[in-house]
Coordinates of C-alpha atoms in Angstrom, one line a residue:
Chain A
M286 CA 0.0 0.0 0.0
T287 CA 1.0 3.6 -0.6
V288 CA 2.3 6.0 2.0
L289 CA 1.8 9.7 2.4
A290 CA 5.3 11.1 2.8
V291 CA 6.0 14.6 4.2
D292 CA 9.2 16.7 4.4
I293 CA 9.0 19.8 6.5
G294 CA 11.8 22.4 6.5
G295 CA 12.3 26.1 7.1
T296 CA 12.2 27.0 3.4
K297 CA 9.8 24.5 1.9
L298 CA 7.1 21.9 2.6
A299 CA 7.1 18.9 0.4
S300 CA 4.9 15.8 0.1
A301 CA 4.5 12.8 -2.0
V302 CA 2.4 9.6 -2.3
V303 CA 5.0 6.8 -2.3
A304 CA 4.5 3.3 -3.6
P305 CA 6.0 0.3 -1.7
D306 CA 8.9 0.2 -4.2
G307 CA 9.8 3.8 -3.5
A308 CA 8.2 5.3 -6.7
L309 CA 6.7 8.7 -6.2
L310 CA 3.1 8.5 -7.5
S311 CA 2.5 12.2 -7.0
R312 CA 4.6 15.0 -5.6
A313 CA 4.2 18.7 -4.7
R314 CA 5.9 21.4 -2.7
T315 CA 5.2 24.9 -1.5
P316 CA 7.3 27.5 0.3
T317 CA 7.0 27.4 4.1
P318 CA 4.9 30.4 5.1
V319 CA 7.0 33.1 6.8
T320 CA 4.7 33.8 9.7
R321 CA 4.5 33.9 13.5
D322 CA 1.2 31.9 13.2
G323 CA 1.8 28.2 13.6
E324 CA -1.7 27.5 12.3
E325 CA -0.9 29.2 9.0
I326 CA 1.9 26.7 8.5
W327 CA -0.5 23.9 9.4
Q328 CA -3.0 25.1 6.8
A329 CA -0.4 25.3 4.1
L330 CA 0.7 21.8 5.0
T331 CA -2.8 20.3 4.9
S332 CA -3.5 22.0 1.6
L333 CA -0.4 20.5 0.2
L334 CA -1.3 17.0 1.5
D335 CA -4.8 17.3 0.0
K336 CA -3.2 18.2 -3.3
V337 CA -0.9 15.2 -3.5
L338 CA -3.6 12.8 -2.3
A339 CA -6.0 14.1 -5.0
E340 CA -3.3 13.8 -7.7
A341 CA -2.7 10.2 -6.7
G342 CA -6.4 9.5 -6.9
E343 CA -7.1 9.4 -3.2
P344 CA -5.3 6.1 -2.6
D345 CA -5.7 3.8 0.3
L346 CA -2.8 4.6 2.7
A347 CA -0.7 2.4 4.9
G348 CA 0.3 5.4 7.0
V349 CA 1.9 8.8 7.1
G350 CA 5.7 9.2 7.3
V351 CA 7.3 12.5 8.1
G352 CA 10.7 14.1 8.2
C353 CA 10.8 17.4 10.1
G354 CA 13.6 19.8 11.1
G355 CA 14.6 19.3 14.8
P356 CA 14.7 19.5 17.6
M357 CA 11.6 17.5 18.6
T358 CA 10.5 15.2 21.3
W359 CA 10.6 11.7 20.0
P360 CA 8.7 9.6 19.1
G361 CA 5.9 11.9 20.3
A362 CA 7.0 14.5 17.8
E363 CA 6.2 17.8 19.3
V364 CA 8.4 19.7 17.0
S365 CA 10.3 23.0 17.4
P366 CA 12.2 23.3 14.1
L367 CA 15.2 25.7 14.5
N368 CA 14.2 27.6 11.3
M369 CA 10.4 27.7 12.0
P370 CA 9.9 29.9 15.1
A371 CA 6.1 29.7 14.7
W372 CA 6.2 26.0 15.7
R373 CA 7.5 25.6 19.2
G374 CA 6.3 22.3 20.7
F375 CA 3.9 22.0 17.8
P376 CA 2.1 18.6 18.2
L377 CA 2.8 17.5 14.6
R378 CA 2.3 13.8 15.1
A379 CA -1.0 14.2 17.1
R380 CA -2.4 16.6 14.5
L381 CA -1.6 14.3 11.6
A382 CA -3.0 11.3 13.5
D383 CA -6.3 13.3 14.1
R384 CA -6.4 14.0 10.4
H385 CA -5.7 10.4 9.4
P386 CA -7.5 8.4 12.0
G387 CA -6.6 4.7 12.3
L388 CA -3.3 5.2 10.3
P389 CA 0.2 5.0 11.8
V390 CA 1.9 8.4 11.8
R391 CA 5.7 8.3 12.3
V392 CA 7.9 11.4 12.5
H393 CA 11.7 11.5 12.5
N394 CA 14.4 14.2 12.0
D395 CA 14.6 15.4 8.5
A396 CA 18.3 14.6 8.1
V397 CA 17.6 11.1 9.5
C398 CA 15.0 10.7 6.7
V399 CA 17.5 11.8 4.1
A400 CA 19.9 9.1 5.5
I401 CA 17.2 6.5 5.3
G402 CA 16.4 7.5 1.7
E403 CA 20.0 7.2 0.7
H404 CA 20.3 3.8 2.5
R405 CA 17.1 2.5 0.9
A406 CA 17.5 3.8 -2.6
G407 CA 20.5 6.0 -3.0
A408 CA 24.3 6.0 -2.4
G409 CA 24.0 3.6 0.5
R410 CA 21.8 1.0 -1.2
G411 CA 22.7 -2.6 -0.4
R412 CA 25.0 -1.7 2.5
A413 CA 24.3 -2.4 6.1
N414 CA 26.5 0.4 7.7
V415 CA 25.8 3.8 6.3
L416 CA 26.1 7.4 7.5
G417 CA 23.9 9.8 5.5
M418 CA 24.9 13.5 5.9
V419 CA 23.3 16.8 4.9
V420 CA 25.8 19.7 4.6
S421 CA 23.9 22.9 4.1
T422 CA 22.9 25.7 6.5
G423 CA 23.6 23.2 9.2
V424 CA 25.3 19.8 9.2
G425 CA 23.0 16.9 10.0
G426 CA 22.8 13.2 9.5
G427 CA 21.5 9.8 10.2
L428 CA 23.1 6.5 11.1
I429 CA 22.2 3.0 9.8
L430 CA 24.2 0.2 11.5
N431 CA 23.8 -3.5 11.3
G432 CA 21.2 -2.7 8.7
R433 CA 18.9 -0.8 11.1
L434 CA 18.3 2.8 11.8
I435 CA 20.0 3.9 15.0
D436 CA 17.7 6.1 17.1
G437 CA 19.8 6.5 20.2
A438 CA 18.3 7.3 23.6
S439 CA 16.0 10.1 22.4
G440 CA 15.9 9.8 18.6
N441 CA 18.9 12.1 18.2
A442 CA 21.5 9.7 16.9
G443 CA 23.2 10.9 13.7
H444 CA 24.2 14.4 14.9
I445 CA 27.5 14.2 13.0
G446 CA 27.5 18.0 12.8
H447 CA 28.5 18.1 16.5
V448 CA 31.3 15.7 16.3
V449 CA 34.3 17.8 17.5
V450 CA 36.9 18.3 14.7
D451 CA 39.0 20.8 16.6
P452 CA 38.6 21.3 20.4
D453 CA 40.1 24.8 20.1
G454 CA 38.1 25.6 17.0
P455 CA 35.4 28.3 16.3
P456 CA 32.5 28.5 18.7
C457 CA 29.4 26.6 17.6
A458 CA 25.8 27.7 17.9
C459 CA 25.2 24.7 20.2
G460 CA 27.4 26.3 22.8
G461 CA 30.4 24.0 22.2
R462 CA 33.5 24.7 20.2
G463 CA 35.1 23.2 17.2
C464 CA 32.1 21.1 16.1
L465 CA 32.1 20.1 12.5
E466 CA 29.0 22.2 11.9
A467 CA 30.8 25.3 13.2
V468 CA 33.4 24.9 10.5
A469 CA 31.5 23.4 7.6
R470 CA 28.0 24.9 7.6
G471 CA 27.4 27.2 4.7
P472 CA 27.1 30.4 6.7
G473 CA 30.2 29.4 8.7
L474 CA 32.2 29.1 5.5
V475 CA 30.9 32.4 4.2
A476 CA 31.9 34.1 7.4
W477 CA 35.3 32.6 7.4
A478 CA 35.9 33.5 3.7
Q479 CA 34.7 37.1 4.3
S480 CA 37.1 37.3 7.2
Q481 CA 39.9 36.3 4.7
G482 CA 39.0 39.1 2.3
W483 CA 36.3 37.4 0.0
R484 CA 33.5 39.9 -0.7
P485 CA 33.7 41.6 2.6
G486 CA 30.5 43.2 3.8
E487 CA 28.3 41.8 1.0
R488 CA 25.2 39.8 1.7
V489 CA 26.2 36.5 0.2
T490 CA 25.5 32.8 0.9
G491 CA 27.2 29.5 0.3
V492 CA 25.7 29.5 -3.2
E493 CA 27.9 32.5 -4.2
L494 CA 30.8 31.0 -2.4
A495 CA 30.5 27.8 -4.3
D496 CA 30.1 29.7 -7.6
D497 CA 33.3 31.7 -6.9
A498 CA 35.2 28.6 -5.9
R499 CA 34.3 27.0 -9.2
A500 CA 35.5 30.2 -11.0
G501 CA 38.8 29.8 -9.2
H502 CA 38.6 32.5 -6.5
P503 CA 41.5 31.5 -4.2
V504 CA 39.8 32.4 -0.9
A505 CA 36.6 30.7 -1.9
L506 CA 38.6 27.6 -2.8
R507 CA 40.4 27.7 0.6
A508 CA 37.1 27.9 2.3
L509 CA 35.9 24.7 0.6
T510 CA 39.2 23.0 1.3
R511 CA 38.8 23.9 5.0
A512 CA 35.3 22.5 5.1
G513 CA 36.3 19.4 3.2
R514 CA 39.1 18.7 5.7
A515 CA 36.8 19.1 8.6
L516 CA 34.3 16.7 7.0
G517 CA 37.1 14.2 6.4
V518 CA 38.2 14.3 10.0
A519 CA 34.7 13.8 11.3
I520 CA 34.0 11.0 8.9
A521 CA 37.2 9.3 9.9
S522 CA 36.1 9.5 13.6
A523 CA 32.6 8.2 12.7
T524 CA 34.1 5.4 10.7
H525 CA 36.4 4.2 13.5
L526 CA 33.6 4.3 16.0
C527 CA 30.9 2.7 13.8
D528 CA 32.8 0.7 11.2
L529 CA 31.0 2.3 8.3
E530 CA 30.9 1.2 4.7
V531 CA 29.5 4.2 3.0
V532 CA 29.1 7.9 3.9
A533 CA 26.6 9.6 1.6
V534 CA 27.2 13.4 1.7
G535 CA 24.3 15.5 0.5
G536 CA 23.0 19.0 0.8
G537 CA 23.9 22.1 -1.1
L538 CA 27.6 22.2 -0.3
S539 CA 28.0 18.6 -1.6
Q540 CA 27.2 19.9 -5.1
T541 CA 30.6 21.5 -5.4
G542 CA 32.0 18.1 -6.3
D543 CA 35.7 17.7 -6.2
L544 CA 36.3 21.1 -4.7
L545 CA 34.9 19.7 -1.5
F546 CA 35.4 15.9 -2.0
A547 CA 39.1 16.1 -2.8
P548 CA 40.2 17.7 0.5
L549 CA 37.5 15.6 2.3
N550 CA 39.0 12.4 1.0
E551 CA 42.6 13.6 1.6
A552 CA 41.8 14.2 5.3
L553 CA 39.7 11.0 5.5
R554 CA 42.6 8.9 4.2
A555 CA 45.1 10.6 6.5
H556 CA 43.0 9.9 9.6
A557 CA 41.1 6.6 8.8
R558 CA 44.1 4.4 9.0
L559 CA 43.0 1.1 10.6
D560 CA 42.6 -1.6 8.0
F561 CA 38.9 -1.8 8.3
A562 CA 38.5 2.0 8.1
R563 CA 40.4 2.3 4.9
R564 CA 37.6 0.6 3.1
V565 CA 35.0 3.3 3.8
E566 CA 33.7 5.3 0.8
A567 CA 32.6 8.9 1.1
V568 CA 30.5 9.7 -1.9
P569 CA 27.9 12.3 -3.0
A570 CA 24.3 11.5 -2.1
T571 CA 22.4 10.5 -5.2
L572 CA 18.7 11.2 -4.5
G573 CA 18.8 14.9 -4.1
Q574 CA 15.6 16.6 -3.0
T575 CA 13.6 13.4 -3.0
A576 CA 15.8 11.6 -0.4
G577 CA 13.8 13.0 2.6
L578 CA 10.5 11.9 1.1
V579 CA 11.7 8.4 0.2
G580 CA 13.1 8.1 3.7
A581 CA 9.9 9.4 5.4
A582 CA 7.9 6.8 3.5
A583 CA 10.2 4.0 4.6
L584 CA 9.3 4.8 8.3
I585 CA 6.0 3.2 7.3
H586 CA 7.0 0.7 4.6
D587 CA 9.9 -0.9 6.4
P588 CA 9.6 -0.5 10.2
D589 CA 11.9 -3.5 10.8
S590 CA 14.7 -1.5 9.4
Y591 CA 13.7 2.1 10.3
W592 CA 11.1 2.4 13.1
H593 CA 11.8 1.0 16.5
A594 CA 9.6 3.2 18.7
D595 CA 6.0 2.7 20.0
Chain B
M221 CA 22.6 -23.8 30.5
T222 CA 26.1 -22.7 31.4
V223 CA 28.6 -21.1 29.0
L224 CA 32.4 -21.5 28.9
A225 CA 33.7 -18.0 28.8
V226 CA 37.2 -17.1 27.7
D227 CA 39.2 -13.8 27.8
I228 CA 42.5 -13.8 25.9
G229 CA 45.0 -10.9 26.2
G230 CA 48.7 -10.3 25.9
T231 CA 49.3 -10.6 29.6
K232 CA 46.8 -13.1 30.8
L233 CA 44.4 -15.9 29.8
A234 CA 41.2 -16.1 31.8
S235 CA 38.2 -18.4 31.7
A236 CA 35.0 -19.0 33.7
V237 CA 32.0 -21.2 33.6
V238 CA 29.1 -18.7 33.6
A239 CA 25.5 -19.4 34.6
P240 CA 22.6 -17.8 32.6
D241 CA 22.2 -15.2 35.3
G242 CA 25.8 -14.1 34.8
A243 CA 27.1 -15.8 38.0
L244 CA 30.7 -17.2 37.6
L245 CA 30.5 -20.9 38.8
S246 CA 34.2 -21.4 38.4
R247 CA 37.0 -19.1 37.3
A248 CA 40.7 -19.3 36.7
R249 CA 43.5 -17.3 35.0
T250 CA 47.1 -17.9 34.0
P251 CA 49.8 -15.6 32.5
T252 CA 49.9 -15.7 28.7
P253 CA 53.1 -17.6 27.8
V254 CA 55.8 -15.3 26.4
T255 CA 56.8 -17.4 23.4
R256 CA 57.1 -17.4 19.6
D257 CA 55.3 -20.7 19.5
G258 CA 51.5 -20.3 19.0
E259 CA 50.9 -23.9 20.0
E260 CA 52.4 -23.2 23.4
I261 CA 49.8 -20.6 24.0
W262 CA 47.1 -22.9 22.7
Q263 CA 48.2 -25.6 25.2
A264 CA 48.1 -23.1 28.1
L265 CA 44.6 -22.1 27.0
T266 CA 43.2 -25.6 26.8
S267 CA 44.8 -26.5 30.2
L268 CA 43.0 -23.5 31.7
L269 CA 39.7 -24.5 30.1
D270 CA 40.0 -28.1 31.4
K271 CA 40.6 -26.7 34.8
V272 CA 37.5 -24.4 35.0
L273 CA 35.3 -27.1 33.5
A274 CA 36.5 -29.6 36.1
E275 CA 36.0 -27.1 38.9
A276 CA 32.5 -26.6 37.7
G277 CA 31.8 -30.3 37.7
E278 CA 32.0 -30.8 33.9
P279 CA 28.7 -29.1 33.2
D280 CA 26.6 -29.3 30.1
L281 CA 27.5 -26.3 28.0
A282 CA 25.3 -24.1 25.8
G283 CA 28.4 -22.8 23.9
V284 CA 31.8 -21.1 24.1
G285 CA 32.0 -17.3 24.2
V286 CA 35.4 -15.6 23.7
G287 CA 36.8 -12.1 23.9
C288 CA 40.2 -11.8 22.3
G289 CA 42.6 -8.9 21.5
G290 CA 42.3 -7.7 18.0
P291 CA 42.7 -7.4 15.1
M292 CA 40.9 -10.5 13.9
T293 CA 38.8 -11.5 10.9
W294 CA 35.2 -11.5 12.1
P295 CA 33.1 -13.6 12.6
G296 CA 35.6 -16.3 11.4
A297 CA 38.0 -15.2 14.2
E298 CA 41.4 -15.9 12.8
V299 CA 43.1 -13.8 15.4
S300 CA 46.3 -11.7 15.3
P301 CA 46.3 -10.0 18.7
L302 CA 48.7 -7.0 18.7
N303 CA 50.4 -8.1 21.9
M304 CA 50.7 -11.8 21.0
P305 CA 53.0 -12.0 18.1
A306 CA 53.0 -15.8 18.2
W307 CA 49.4 -15.8 17.0
R308 CA 49.1 -14.3 13.5
G309 CA 46.0 -15.5 11.8
F310 CA 45.5 -18.1 14.4
P311 CA 42.2 -20.0 13.8
L312 CA 40.9 -19.6 17.3
R313 CA 37.2 -20.1 16.5
A314 CA 37.9 -23.2 14.4
R315 CA 40.2 -24.7 17.1
L316 CA 37.7 -24.2 19.8
A317 CA 34.9 -25.6 17.6
D318 CA 37.0 -28.7 17.0
R319 CA 37.5 -29.1 20.7
H320 CA 33.8 -28.6 21.5
P321 CA 32.0 -30.3 18.7
G322 CA 28.3 -29.4 18.2
L323 CA 28.5 -26.3 20.4
P324 CA 28.3 -22.7 19.1
V325 CA 31.7 -20.9 19.4
R326 CA 31.5 -17.1 19.2
V327 CA 34.5 -14.8 19.3
H328 CA 34.5 -11.0 19.5
N329 CA 37.0 -8.3 20.3
D330 CA 38.0 -8.2 24.0
A331 CA 37.0 -4.6 24.5
V332 CA 33.7 -5.3 22.8
C333 CA 33.1 -8.1 25.4
V334 CA 34.0 -5.7 28.2
A335 CA 31.4 -3.3 26.9
I336 CA 28.8 -6.1 26.7
G337 CA 29.6 -7.1 30.3
E338 CA 29.1 -3.5 31.5
H339 CA 25.9 -3.3 29.5
R340 CA 24.5 -6.6 30.8
A341 CA 25.6 -6.4 34.4
G342 CA 27.7 -3.3 35.1
A343 CA 27.6 0.5 34.8
G344 CA 25.3 0.3 31.7
R345 CA 22.8 -2.1 33.1
G346 CA 19.2 -1.3 32.0
R347 CA 20.3 1.3 29.4
A348 CA 19.8 0.8 25.7
N349 CA 22.6 3.1 24.4
V350 CA 25.9 2.5 26.0
L351 CA 29.6 2.9 25.1
G352 CA 32.0 0.7 27.1
M353 CA 35.6 1.8 27.0
V354 CA 38.9 0.3 28.1
V355 CA 41.6 2.8 28.8
S356 CA 44.9 1.0 29.3
T357 CA 47.9 0.2 27.1
G358 CA 45.5 1.0 24.3
V359 CA 42.1 2.6 24.2
G360 CA 39.3 0.3 23.0
G361 CA 35.6 0.0 23.3
G362 CA 32.3 -1.4 22.2
L363 CA 29.0 0.1 21.3
I364 CA 25.5 -1.0 22.3
L365 CA 22.7 1.1 20.5
N366 CA 19.0 0.6 20.4
G367 CA 19.7 -2.2 22.9
R368 CA 21.9 -4.3 20.5
L369 CA 25.6 -4.7 20.1
I370 CA 26.8 -2.8 17.0
D371 CA 29.2 -4.8 15.0
G372 CA 29.7 -2.6 12.0
A373 CA 30.8 -3.8 8.6
S374 CA 33.6 -6.1 9.8
G375 CA 33.0 -6.5 13.6
N376 CA 35.1 -3.4 14.3
A377 CA 32.6 -1.0 15.6
G378 CA 33.6 0.5 18.9
H379 CA 37.1 1.8 18.1
I380 CA 36.7 4.9 20.2
G381 CA 40.4 5.0 20.6
H382 CA 40.7 6.2 17.0
V383 CA 38.2 9.0 17.2
V384 CA 40.2 12.1 16.4
V385 CA 40.5 14.5 19.3
D386 CA 43.1 16.9 17.7
P387 CA 43.8 16.7 14.0
D388 CA 47.2 18.2 14.5
G389 CA 47.9 16.1 17.6
P390 CA 50.6 13.5 18.2
P391 CA 51.1 10.7 15.7
C392 CA 49.2 7.5 16.4
A393 CA 50.4 3.9 16.0
C394 CA 47.6 3.4 13.5
G395 CA 49.3 5.8 11.1
G396 CA 46.9 8.7 11.8
R397 CA 47.3 11.7 14.0
G398 CA 45.6 13.0 17.1
C399 CA 43.6 9.9 17.8
L400 CA 42.3 9.6 21.4
E401 CA 44.5 6.6 21.8
A402 CA 47.6 8.5 20.9
V403 CA 46.9 11.0 23.7
A404 CA 45.3 8.9 26.4
R405 CA 46.9 5.4 26.3
G406 CA 49.1 4.7 29.3
P407 CA 52.4 4.6 27.4
G408 CA 51.4 7.8 25.6
L409 CA 50.8 9.5 28.9
V410 CA 54.1 8.3 30.3
A411 CA 56.0 9.5 27.2
W412 CA 54.3 12.9 27.5
A413 CA 55.0 13.2 31.2
Q414 CA 58.6 12.3 30.7
S415 CA 59.0 14.9 28.0
Q416 CA 57.8 17.4 30.6
G417 CA 60.3 16.4 33.2
W418 CA 58.7 13.6 35.1
R419 CA 61.2 10.8 35.9
P420 CA 63.1 11.3 32.6
G421 CA 64.9 8.2 31.4
E422 CA 63.4 5.8 34.0
R423 CA 61.5 2.7 33.0
V424 CA 58.1 3.5 34.3
T425 CA 54.5 2.8 33.3
G426 CA 51.1 4.2 33.8
V427 CA 51.0 2.6 37.2
E428 CA 53.8 4.8 38.5
L429 CA 52.3 7.8 36.8
A430 CA 49.0 7.2 38.5
D431 CA 50.7 6.7 41.9
D432 CA 52.7 9.9 41.5
A433 CA 49.5 11.8 40.4
R434 CA 47.8 10.6 43.5
A435 CA 50.8 11.8 45.5
G436 CA 50.4 15.3 43.9
H437 CA 53.2 15.4 41.4
P438 CA 52.3 18.3 39.2
V439 CA 53.5 16.9 35.9
A440 CA 51.8 13.5 36.6
L441 CA 48.6 15.4 37.4
R442 CA 48.9 17.4 34.2
A443 CA 49.3 14.2 32.3
L444 CA 46.0 12.8 33.7
T445 CA 44.3 16.1 33.0
R446 CA 45.4 16.0 29.4
A447 CA 44.2 12.4 29.0
G448 CA 40.9 13.2 30.8
R449 CA 40.2 16.2 28.5
A450 CA 40.9 14.0 25.4
L451 CA 38.5 11.4 26.7
G452 CA 35.9 14.0 27.3
V453 CA 36.2 15.4 23.8
A454 CA 35.9 11.9 22.2
I455 CA 33.0 11.0 24.5
A456 CA 31.2 14.2 23.5
S457 CA 31.7 13.4 19.8
A458 CA 30.4 9.8 20.3
T459 CA 27.5 11.1 22.3
H460 CA 26.4 13.5 19.6
L461 CA 26.8 10.9 16.9
C462 CA 25.1 8.0 18.8
D463 CA 22.8 9.7 21.4
L464 CA 24.4 7.7 24.2
E465 CA 23.0 7.4 27.7
V466 CA 26.0 6.0 29.6
V467 CA 29.7 5.7 28.9
A468 CA 31.4 3.2 31.1
V469 CA 35.1 3.8 31.4
G470 CA 37.2 0.9 32.5
G471 CA 40.9 -0.2 32.3
G472 CA 43.8 0.6 34.5
L473 CA 43.8 4.4 33.9
S474 CA 40.1 4.7 35.0
Q475 CA 41.2 3.6 38.5
T476 CA 42.7 7.0 39.1
G477 CA 39.2 8.3 39.9
D478 CA 38.6 12.0 40.0
L479 CA 42.1 12.8 38.8
L480 CA 40.9 11.5 35.4
F481 CA 37.1 11.9 35.7
A482 CA 37.1 15.6 36.8
P483 CA 38.9 16.9 33.6
L484 CA 37.0 14.3 31.6
N485 CA 33.7 15.6 32.7
E486 CA 34.8 19.2 32.4
A487 CA 35.6 18.7 28.7
L488 CA 32.5 16.5 28.1
R489 CA 30.3 19.2 29.6
A490 CA 32.0 21.9 27.5
H491 CA 31.6 20.0 24.2
A492 CA 28.4 18.0 24.7
R493 CA 26.0 20.9 24.5
L494 CA 22.9 19.9 22.6
D495 CA 20.1 19.2 25.0
F496 CA 20.0 15.5 24.5
A497 CA 23.8 15.2 24.9
R498 CA 23.9 16.9 28.2
R499 CA 22.1 13.9 29.8
V500 CA 25.0 11.5 29.1
E501 CA 26.7 10.1 32.1
A502 CA 30.4 9.1 31.9
V503 CA 31.1 6.8 34.8
P504 CA 33.7 4.3 36.0
A505 CA 33.1 0.7 34.8
T506 CA 32.0 -1.5 37.7
L507 CA 32.8 -5.1 36.8
G508 CA 36.6 -4.8 36.7
Q509 CA 38.4 -7.9 35.6
T510 CA 35.3 -10.0 35.2
A511 CA 33.6 -7.7 32.6
G512 CA 35.2 -9.5 29.6
L513 CA 34.1 -12.9 30.8
V514 CA 30.6 -11.8 31.6
G515 CA 30.4 -10.2 28.1
A516 CA 31.9 -13.3 26.3
A517 CA 29.3 -15.5 28.0
A518 CA 26.5 -13.2 26.8
L519 CA 27.6 -13.8 23.1
I520 CA 26.0 -17.3 23.8
H521 CA 23.4 -16.5 26.4
D522 CA 21.8 -13.5 24.6
P523 CA 22.4 -13.6 20.9
D524 CA 19.4 -11.4 20.2
S525 CA 21.3 -8.5 21.9
Y526 CA 24.9 -9.4 21.2
W527 CA 25.5 -11.8 18.3
H528 CA 24.2 -10.9 14.8
A529 CA 26.7 -12.9 12.7
D530 CA 26.3 -16.4 11.1

């Protein structure tokens, strides 16, 4: 049976009706309303869900699977996405359950759903030990080990962005210091590049930074090298701890290709030295924007692998 | 039914007959022969096993569970323990299976067995997300997540000793740089302390270093502080990645108590800042020398939790 899959982020709401084989039978997206009114976001979401269900011909559903920006309580899924201040403790799972009575509703972190998607149908397909990463405004991830999603104590396993890559490094928004995210998130890269003389004072993002790196701007290139090295160190640590086979790196920054992956792999090879760790492959994620939807659907379609709560 | 549990290391061979509730019905140990002859070690081991089986009244066995120093092929367990050069590719599992026909024989890394022991009956009891560590001549560990032992791709998950705590730190025996083990292993601490003026040129070990730290020697104290901080950073990284509840720290160095745990916890609290990570507890392991035997027995007694191979 089909699943209603939902992907909720600070910039867009996306949904799809997903067949058991992972095919998207219908799909739509809409910008996340910029509002202080949580109900306005809820209305935009339900309109979107009505639309994809209608386009798919109002199919019988096996359940509703959702990826949403964190933090959230888990598995109860009262969500407080960092980039959606209108939702603080919003009872997303309960609301969806009210709207779809009798169906299982399962919510997990959006980066976890991306990792599930890449494991099920993308760069990690067929492997039992996979880290999926999203390198973008933040750095998130999800962990599949022994063939099963790892939730951890509170559903928060996979926070590769807060693996420490330099104990004396830059302060991180989490309150720590030298986290991978502090170095490699897009805005962190931009800030560092601007401090080194790249487009000082301009309002620019990681998109312009990536463009300038591709055009050969030396500071922009150094910024990507710095991020790549930090990623390589964190992936080496994760590989030693978890004996990973594949690390699938997605998110906007990953689309810079070798400008990021060359220094990433150089640092990874320098630090992942035990025999078993040398075999790990760090590769670009392959599903792009659909990974989160594919992963959210799998929360319903394959609970043996991906859903171990209630 | 009872299990024959075995713990094989570079300095001692230990064995016990273990009841399903974890009680040790008989127990013995013997120094590991210092020899180039692998068969001599095998003879010492089989004599030891005969002894504990006789002392327990030749019980019916459910199987043989073994913790052994790595590296090894896994689950086939041709073992090449770092500190036992006479065993290189020694077919430990096959030899034990020949000796105990019809019984399951299961071999895992010795630090993994310690972690299992602490999860089953020690500092991690009743928790589903536990990292067990052994801080001694090396730094090893084992990872239990979602209530199950994590093996990883090749049985090597748990190598917390090669999580990077300082990318520009001291070279590590693995070929990398700045691994936790390079900073926090006993011989590494001793070398660092001697470079800072503590007992230069003397043949000393972590035991003397710990004794001098307890007596207030400032360089010895700084060495333990340095190790504790590195442990705290690595534990913070592991906690963010795996959403751990408890980290049980065992091994000789852990017996220095607050001299190690105070700086460890200071660094852990500084770096583990996300809400979920603040809840992690880093505590001394509680089972001591028996942890490895209790864990090895659990490979047979509780395969749902601890044995996911063949």
